[in-house]
Short mmCIF file of C-alpha atoms in Angstrom, two decimals:
data_model
loop_
_atom_site.label_atom_id
_atom_site.label_comp_id
_atom_site.label_asym_id
_atom_site.label_seq_id
_atom_site.Cartn_x
_atom_site.Cartn_y
_atom_site.Cartn_z
CA MET A 141 -28.50 -54.44 -18.42
CA SER A 142 -31.70 -57.42 -18.07
CA SER A 143 -29.58 -59.03 -14.15
CA LEU A 144 -29.03 -55.00 -12.90
CA ILE A 145 -30.75 -53.88 -9.05
CA HIS A 146 -34.01 -51.76 -10.52
CA TRP A 147 -34.81 -49.52 -7.91
CA PRO A 148 -38.27 -50.41 -5.69
CA HIS A 149 -39.53 -47.32 -5.63
CA ASN A 150 -43.10 -47.77 -5.46
CA LEU A 151 -42.18 -50.68 -2.40
CA PHE A 152 -39.71 -48.35 -0.70
CA GLN A 153 -41.94 -44.54 -1.63
CA THR A 154 -40.48 -41.76 0.03
CA GLN A 155 -41.43 -38.92 2.03
CA ASP A 156 -39.67 -35.96 0.10
CA ILE A 157 -38.97 -34.93 -3.90
CA PRO A 158 -36.41 -37.34 -4.78
CA ALA A 159 -33.44 -35.34 -5.78
CA PHE A 160 -30.82 -35.06 -8.75
CA HIS A 161 -27.88 -33.10 -8.96
CA SER A 162 -25.83 -32.32 -12.40
CA ARG A 163 -22.20 -31.88 -11.15
CA PRO A 164 -20.30 -29.94 -13.69
CA PHE A 165 -16.25 -30.20 -14.32
CA THR A 166 -14.26 -27.34 -14.89
CA ARG A 167 -10.79 -27.06 -14.78
CA ARG A 168 -8.56 -23.63 -14.30
CA GLY A 169 -7.89 -21.83 -16.90
CA GLY A 170 -5.07 -19.87 -15.68
CA ARG A 171 -5.74 -15.97 -14.49
CA THR A 172 -6.94 -12.79 -16.44
CA LEU A 173 -4.15 -9.45 -15.98
CA SER A 174 -6.79 -8.75 -13.21
CA GLY A 175 -6.37 -12.00 -11.40
CA PHE A 176 -9.54 -13.23 -11.97
CA GLU A 177 -9.55 -17.23 -12.05
CA LEU A 178 -10.66 -18.37 -15.31
CA THR A 179 -12.22 -21.89 -15.71
CA THR A 180 -12.71 -24.14 -18.64
CA GLN A 181 -15.75 -26.13 -19.22
CA THR A 182 -15.32 -30.22 -19.79
CA ASP A 183 -17.07 -33.17 -20.61
CA LEU A 184 -17.10 -35.90 -17.61
CA GLY A 185 -19.70 -33.73 -15.92
CA PHE A 186 -21.83 -36.73 -13.87
CA TRP A 187 -24.92 -37.47 -11.97
CA GLN A 188 -25.29 -37.35 -7.88
CA ALA A 189 -29.10 -38.47 -6.43
CA SER A 190 -30.49 -38.86 -3.16
CA LEU A 191 -33.44 -40.89 -1.69
CA SER A 192 -34.33 -39.21 1.31
CA ASN A 193 -36.75 -40.36 4.21
CA ILE A 194 -37.33 -43.40 2.95
CA LEU A 195 -40.60 -45.51 4.64
CA VAL A 196 -40.22 -48.42 5.71
CA MET A 197 -41.94 -50.23 7.38
CA SER A 198 -40.37 -52.10 10.13
CA ARG A 199 -42.59 -54.29 10.72
CA ASP A 200 -43.87 -55.70 7.41
CA LEU A 201 -41.34 -58.57 6.48
CA LEU A 202 -41.08 -57.86 2.70
CA HIS A 203 -39.87 -54.58 3.44
CA GLN A 204 -37.31 -56.29 5.30
CA GLU A 205 -36.44 -59.04 3.02
CA ALA A 206 -36.32 -56.72 -0.10
CA TRP A 207 -34.06 -54.87 1.51
CA ASN A 208 -31.80 -57.08 2.63
CA ALA A 209 -31.78 -58.80 -0.55
CA ILE A 210 -31.14 -55.11 -2.62
CA ARG A 211 -28.25 -55.09 -1.02
CA VAL A 212 -26.64 -58.03 -0.70
CA ALA A 213 -27.10 -57.92 -4.14
CA LEU A 214 -25.06 -54.58 -4.64
CA GLN A 215 -22.22 -55.26 -2.54
CA GLY A 216 -22.07 -51.95 -1.27
CA ARG A 217 -20.45 -48.74 -3.66
CA SER A 218 -19.11 -51.56 -5.99
CA GLY A 219 -22.68 -52.92 -7.47
CA LEU A 220 -25.13 -50.93 -10.00
CA VAL A 221 -28.83 -49.46 -9.49
CA ILE A 222 -31.52 -48.51 -11.50
CA VAL A 223 -33.46 -45.18 -9.73
CA PRO A 224 -34.83 -43.64 -11.46
CA ALA A 225 -35.62 -39.84 -12.32
CA TYR A 226 -39.53 -40.78 -11.71
CA HIS A 227 -40.50 -37.30 -9.96
CA VAL A 228 -42.46 -34.96 -12.81
CA GLY A 229 -40.50 -31.49 -13.45
CA SER A 230 -41.02 -30.75 -16.51
CA ARG A 231 -44.57 -30.33 -18.99
CA LEU A 232 -42.90 -33.32 -21.28
CA GLN A 233 -42.58 -35.98 -18.66
CA LYS A 234 -46.47 -34.84 -16.96
CA LEU A 235 -47.57 -35.51 -20.61
CA ALA A 236 -45.74 -37.98 -21.01
CA LYS A 237 -47.22 -39.77 -17.92
CA ALA A 238 -50.60 -38.53 -19.06
CA GLN A 239 -50.60 -40.75 -22.21
CA ARG A 240 -49.22 -44.03 -20.38
CA SER A 241 -51.35 -46.15 -20.89
CA PHE A 242 -51.00 -50.28 -20.38
CA VAL A 243 -51.12 -52.45 -22.90
CA ALA A 244 -51.08 -56.68 -23.19
CA HIS A 245 -47.78 -58.40 -25.05
CA SER A 246 -48.01 -58.40 -28.74
CA ASP A 247 -49.34 -62.76 -28.11
CA GLY A 248 -51.96 -61.25 -25.49
CA SER A 249 -50.05 -62.11 -22.53
CA THR A 250 -49.17 -60.52 -19.77
CA PHE A 251 -47.26 -60.43 -16.25
CA SER A 252 -47.60 -63.71 -14.38
CA ASP A 253 -49.24 -61.74 -12.18
CA GLY A 254 -51.75 -60.89 -14.49
CA ALA A 255 -50.55 -56.91 -14.90
CA SER A 256 -50.02 -55.80 -18.57
CA TYR A 257 -47.52 -54.91 -19.92
CA ARG A 258 -46.34 -51.02 -19.97
CA ASN A 259 -46.56 -48.97 -23.39
CA GLU A 260 -44.38 -45.03 -23.63
CA PRO A 261 -46.03 -42.89 -25.02
CA ALA A 262 -43.35 -41.89 -28.57
CA LEU A 263 -42.70 -38.02 -27.53
CA LEU A 264 -39.33 -37.79 -27.97
CA GLN A 265 -36.76 -39.38 -30.65
CA MET A 266 -32.57 -38.45 -31.45
CA GLU A 267 -33.20 -36.64 -34.57
CA GLU A 268 -29.09 -37.22 -35.31
CA GLN A 269 -26.31 -39.67 -33.50
CA ALA A 270 -25.12 -38.16 -31.23
CA GLN A 271 -21.36 -39.83 -30.95
CA ILE A 272 -20.42 -41.07 -27.28
CA GLY A 273 -18.85 -37.15 -25.28
CA SER A 274 -20.53 -35.29 -27.94
CA THR A 275 -22.56 -32.07 -26.01
CA VAL A 276 -24.58 -31.05 -28.79
CA VAL A 277 -27.91 -32.97 -30.04
CA LYS A 278 -30.56 -32.52 -32.51
CA LEU A 279 -33.70 -34.46 -31.16
CA ARG A 280 -36.99 -34.45 -32.52
CA GLY A 281 -41.13 -33.80 -31.10
CA LEU A 282 -43.17 -36.38 -32.11
CA GLN A 283 -45.82 -34.26 -31.43
CA GLU A 284 -47.38 -30.68 -32.18
CA GLY A 285 -45.88 -27.45 -29.92
CA LEU A 286 -43.02 -29.38 -27.32
CA SER A 287 -40.82 -27.68 -25.09
CA LEU A 288 -37.96 -29.60 -25.63
CA SER A 289 -35.85 -27.50 -23.64
CA GLY A 290 -35.33 -27.09 -19.79
CA ILE A 291 -36.24 -31.43 -20.12
CA ARG A 292 -34.37 -34.57 -18.52
CA PHE A 293 -34.59 -37.89 -20.26
CA SER A 294 -32.20 -41.10 -20.94
CA TYR A 295 -31.65 -44.55 -22.70
CA PHE A 296 -30.76 -47.38 -22.55
CA HIS A 297 -30.52 -45.57 -18.08
CA ALA A 298 -28.14 -43.29 -19.91
CA LEU A 299 -29.71 -39.59 -17.91
CA TYR A 300 -29.38 -36.57 -19.70
CA GLU A 301 -30.66 -32.66 -19.08
CA SER A 302 -31.78 -29.97 -22.10
CA GLY A 303 -30.29 -27.00 -22.30
CA PRO A 304 -31.44 -23.67 -23.52
CA VAL A 305 -32.40 -23.84 -27.74
CA ILE A 306 -29.05 -22.93 -30.16
CA GLU A 307 -31.77 -23.29 -32.72
CA LYS A 308 -34.67 -24.71 -33.97
CA ASN A 309 -35.84 -26.13 -37.69
CA GLY A 310 -39.67 -26.86 -37.02
CA ASP A 311 -40.26 -30.47 -34.83
CA VAL A 312 -36.17 -30.20 -34.25
CA ILE A 313 -34.47 -28.90 -31.97
CA GLN A 314 -30.75 -28.50 -31.35
CA LEU A 315 -30.15 -27.29 -27.91
CA PRO A 316 -27.40 -28.73 -25.75
CA ILE A 317 -27.08 -31.24 -22.77
CA PHE A 318 -25.32 -32.99 -19.52
CA PRO A 319 -23.42 -34.53 -18.96
CA ALA A 320 -21.81 -35.84 -22.83
CA VAL A 321 -23.62 -38.42 -24.57
CA ARG A 322 -22.73 -41.88 -22.08
CA ALA A 323 -22.85 -44.40 -25.28
CA LYS A 324 -23.83 -43.63 -28.29
CA ILE A 325 -27.36 -42.76 -29.94
CA PRO A 326 -29.06 -43.37 -33.21
CA ALA A 327 -30.44 -41.01 -34.73
CA GLY A 328 -34.91 -42.58 -34.75
CA ALA A 329 -33.64 -43.94 -30.80
CA LEU A 330 -36.86 -42.66 -28.72
CA LEU A 331 -36.69 -41.81 -25.64
CA ASN A 332 -37.67 -41.97 -22.21
CA VAL A 333 -38.81 -38.62 -20.81
CA SER A 334 -42.03 -39.79 -19.38
CA GLU A 335 -39.74 -41.97 -16.27
CA PRO A 336 -36.01 -41.85 -16.79
CA THR A 337 -33.44 -43.89 -15.43
CA CYS A 338 -29.69 -43.24 -14.70
CA LEU A 339 -26.79 -45.51 -14.04
CA MET A 340 -25.39 -45.23 -10.48
CA HIS A 341 -23.45 -46.44 -7.26
CA LEU A 342 -24.09 -46.66 -4.09
CA ALA A 343 -22.28 -43.30 -2.73
CA SER A 344 -20.68 -45.71 0.18
CA ASP A 345 -20.06 -48.90 1.16
CA ASN A 346 -23.26 -48.45 4.52
CA GLN A 347 -25.68 -46.93 2.71
CA MET A 348 -27.76 -49.65 2.69
CA ASP A 349 -26.79 -49.99 6.69
CA MET A 350 -30.25 -50.37 8.43
CA GLU A 351 -31.54 -50.55 12.27
CA PHE A 352 -34.88 -50.99 12.51
CA GLY A 353 -37.35 -50.31 16.05
CA LEU A 354 -39.71 -51.00 17.79
CA SER A 355 -41.93 -48.41 15.47
CA PRO A 356 -43.77 -49.29 12.43
CA VAL A 357 -41.57 -47.60 10.49
CA THR A 358 -38.46 -46.18 9.60
CA ASN A 359 -36.75 -43.70 8.16
CA LYS A 360 -34.07 -43.59 6.09
CA SER A 361 -31.92 -41.61 3.49
CA LEU A 362 -29.31 -43.33 -0.02
CA SER A 363 -27.18 -41.31 -2.17
CA PHE A 364 -26.31 -42.21 -5.09
CA VAL A 365 -23.43 -41.28 -7.38
CA GLU A 366 -23.54 -41.99 -11.59
CA ALA A 367 -21.56 -44.88 -12.57
CA ILE A 368 -18.71 -43.65 -14.94
CA ASP A 369 -16.94 -46.49 -15.26
CA TYR A 370 -19.74 -48.44 -16.00
CA TRP A 371 -19.95 -46.16 -19.54
CA ASP A 372 -15.65 -45.99 -20.51
CA GLU A 373 -15.50 -49.47 -19.45
CA GLU A 374 -18.29 -50.19 -22.58
CA ALA A 375 -16.57 -47.52 -24.58
CA ALA A 376 -13.15 -48.88 -24.36
CA SER A 377 -14.91 -52.65 -24.60
#
């Protein structure tokens, strides 16, 4: 995934909180004798996201160049973009952000601009291997007293949200997740909770259209949909 576009949320800041919405997919399950329509849950749900009121500095050529470059790279809905769910939505995510540190590489090197590498705290791991299509998993909190219900986390840019606790055994929690597991997650894998990410497409081919006006700031909103086609292809390969 090294060639994928990471949405630069630090460059293109938003006035509104980024929104990630789960879209469950249900099927009709017939009707009861009283005429009530039944629905059946499937594992085909997906994520939708929106970044509203992105602040694009019309007179900042860096902003214009970056926007144009991303537009060319994505080529409408066909491109893949990694969208961060960076808004703090749980106590665990708040803790993870607070415990992040910035360090040099193991050989003492840094990025070319002198910046350090971000070191993510180890707070959450997969207790047992999660197979593709699983909707119930076992998670282990790596610090005492962590709440693992109702949190978002990601693994290799597949975004998940946990449901209510089914069973608890010490630091190990069994619970449902949304959506179904996109790609196998091995036992012991560390999960990203400080800034989980989701692999997505633009919702339409014209999402990146931009008209820079005379105002110093141009507001733009973008919509994304999860790239479930990518995960389907990965599972089939």
